[in-house]
Amino acid sequence: MTVQMQENVVRTNPPGEEKSTPLVQKMWSIGGGKGGTGKSFVTLSLGIRMARMGKKVVIIDADLGGANMHTLLGIRSPDLTLNDFLEKRAATLNQVCIGTPIDNLNLISGGDDILNLANPKYSQKERIIRNLKKLEADYIFLDLGAGTSFNILDFFIYTPGKIIVVSPFPTSVQNAYGFIKSALYRHLSRLFARNNEILRLIKRLIDPGSEERINSTVELIAAVDKLDTASAALMQKEVEAFQIKLIVNMAKSDENKKVGDIIKIVADKYLGVDVEVLKAIPFDALVEKSILLTKPLLFSDTGSEVSASLYEIASDILKA
Ligand SMILES: Nc1ncnc2c1ncn2[C@@H]1O[C@H](COP(=O)(O)OP(=O)(O)O)[C@@H](O)[C@H]1O
Ligand SMILES: [Mg+2]
């Protein structure tokens, strides 16, 4: 836990204010591999909750190609979007931050510029990542898109806080596990990018066709240890720091809520990754209705089970 807590805090000083109190940001990605599990809904709800507690919050709609956060907030056509930053009309992410109807909550919109944004170049993605820590905010939430493309995984890997939103359907559970696995091995592959021997071992783990299969992270670290003890120790440390918080959304029964525990057990056994299962969010038609009415406050104002769950989840995130 200590590792996670320390890494969750990124300290930066705004230019020219080197001596001021460091800006403390907490960055969280919300991903999960599959579309429609409620990632955007959860991101927005957490953002609203933190904002109402007086925290300065920025939500980044990083669902490049399927951006809809502005719509959820009732903003028809954002004046500035991430595209302005990517095409260098704006120099910093701070400049493309727009206000929302909710105090303390700002948005960096993905905009509607779908063709331009869907596949940003590697350099563009790296520019976003480099700029993230200069954002003036207490909390930054990145709402990720579906799939396991490198663009999505790299955002997830970068932010110290990692949240997975899963729905109880088997495909969603499979995708969530696949997402965690892809993110972890992408992270390790990048970390050891210059070490061909270790890269070959990682490949034996992720490539089902390889003859001498490595079956789990534990086996991988043992194999690395035979090559180089220091690298094995580093890998072990990185895997331990790769902690995930998981939310089962749209649960219709107690049975549904248990899918979180299944992912936790499998991720521990094969990936060595610690998954903390947070409070499940029940299915409630009110969520859909509030989204259709673009009245996001509805779900934090009602005394429903959904808002109770969201409160509990937000307190866990605040404590992290
Ligand atoms: N707990 C819930 N109960 C009922 N409907 C929900 C719930 N969470 C999300 N939804 C609905 O599911 C749809 C997809 O949610 P969204 O947040 O856009 O998913 P994602 O961002 O993962 O693609 C939305 O129409 C939303 O209203
Ligand atoms: Mg979404």
Short mmCIF file of C-alpha atoms in Angstrom, two decimals, residues 64 80-90 93 96 108-118 120 124 127-128:
data_model
loop_
_atom_site.label_atom_id
_atom_site.label_comp_id
_atom_site.label_asym_id
_atom_site.label_seq_id
_atom_site.Cartn_x
_atom_site.Cartn_y
_atom_site.Cartn_z
CA LEU A 64 -10.12 9.13 -28.37
CA LEU A 80 -11.58 23.80 -26.99
CA THR A 81 -10.66 20.14 -27.16
CA LEU A 82 -7.69 17.85 -26.86
CA ASN A 83 -7.33 18.26 -30.60
CA ASP A 84 -6.32 21.90 -30.14
CA PHE A 85 -3.49 20.68 -27.94
CA LEU A 86 -2.49 17.87 -30.29
CA GLU A 87 -2.41 20.21 -33.27
CA LYS A 88 -0.41 22.70 -31.21
CA ARG A 89 -2.93 25.52 -31.28
CA ALA A 90 -2.67 25.29 -27.49
CA LEU A 93 -3.30 20.97 -21.39
CA VAL A 96 -7.72 23.34 -23.25
CA ILE A 108 -10.58 18.31 -21.29
CA SER A 109 -12.88 17.13 -24.00
CA GLY A 110 -12.01 14.65 -26.68
CA GLY A 111 -14.30 16.67 -28.92
CA ASP A 112 -16.10 15.41 -31.98
CA ASP A 113 -13.07 15.48 -34.19
CA ILE A 114 -13.16 11.73 -34.47
CA LEU A 115 -10.97 11.13 -37.50
CA ASN A 116 -8.13 13.24 -36.23
CA LEU A 117 -8.10 11.86 -32.75
CA ALA A 118 -8.91 8.17 -33.02
CA PRO A 120 -2.96 9.81 -32.31
CA GLN A 124 1.20 13.03 -29.72
CA ARG A 127 3.10 14.86 -25.48
CA ILE A 128 -0.19 14.40 -23.63
#
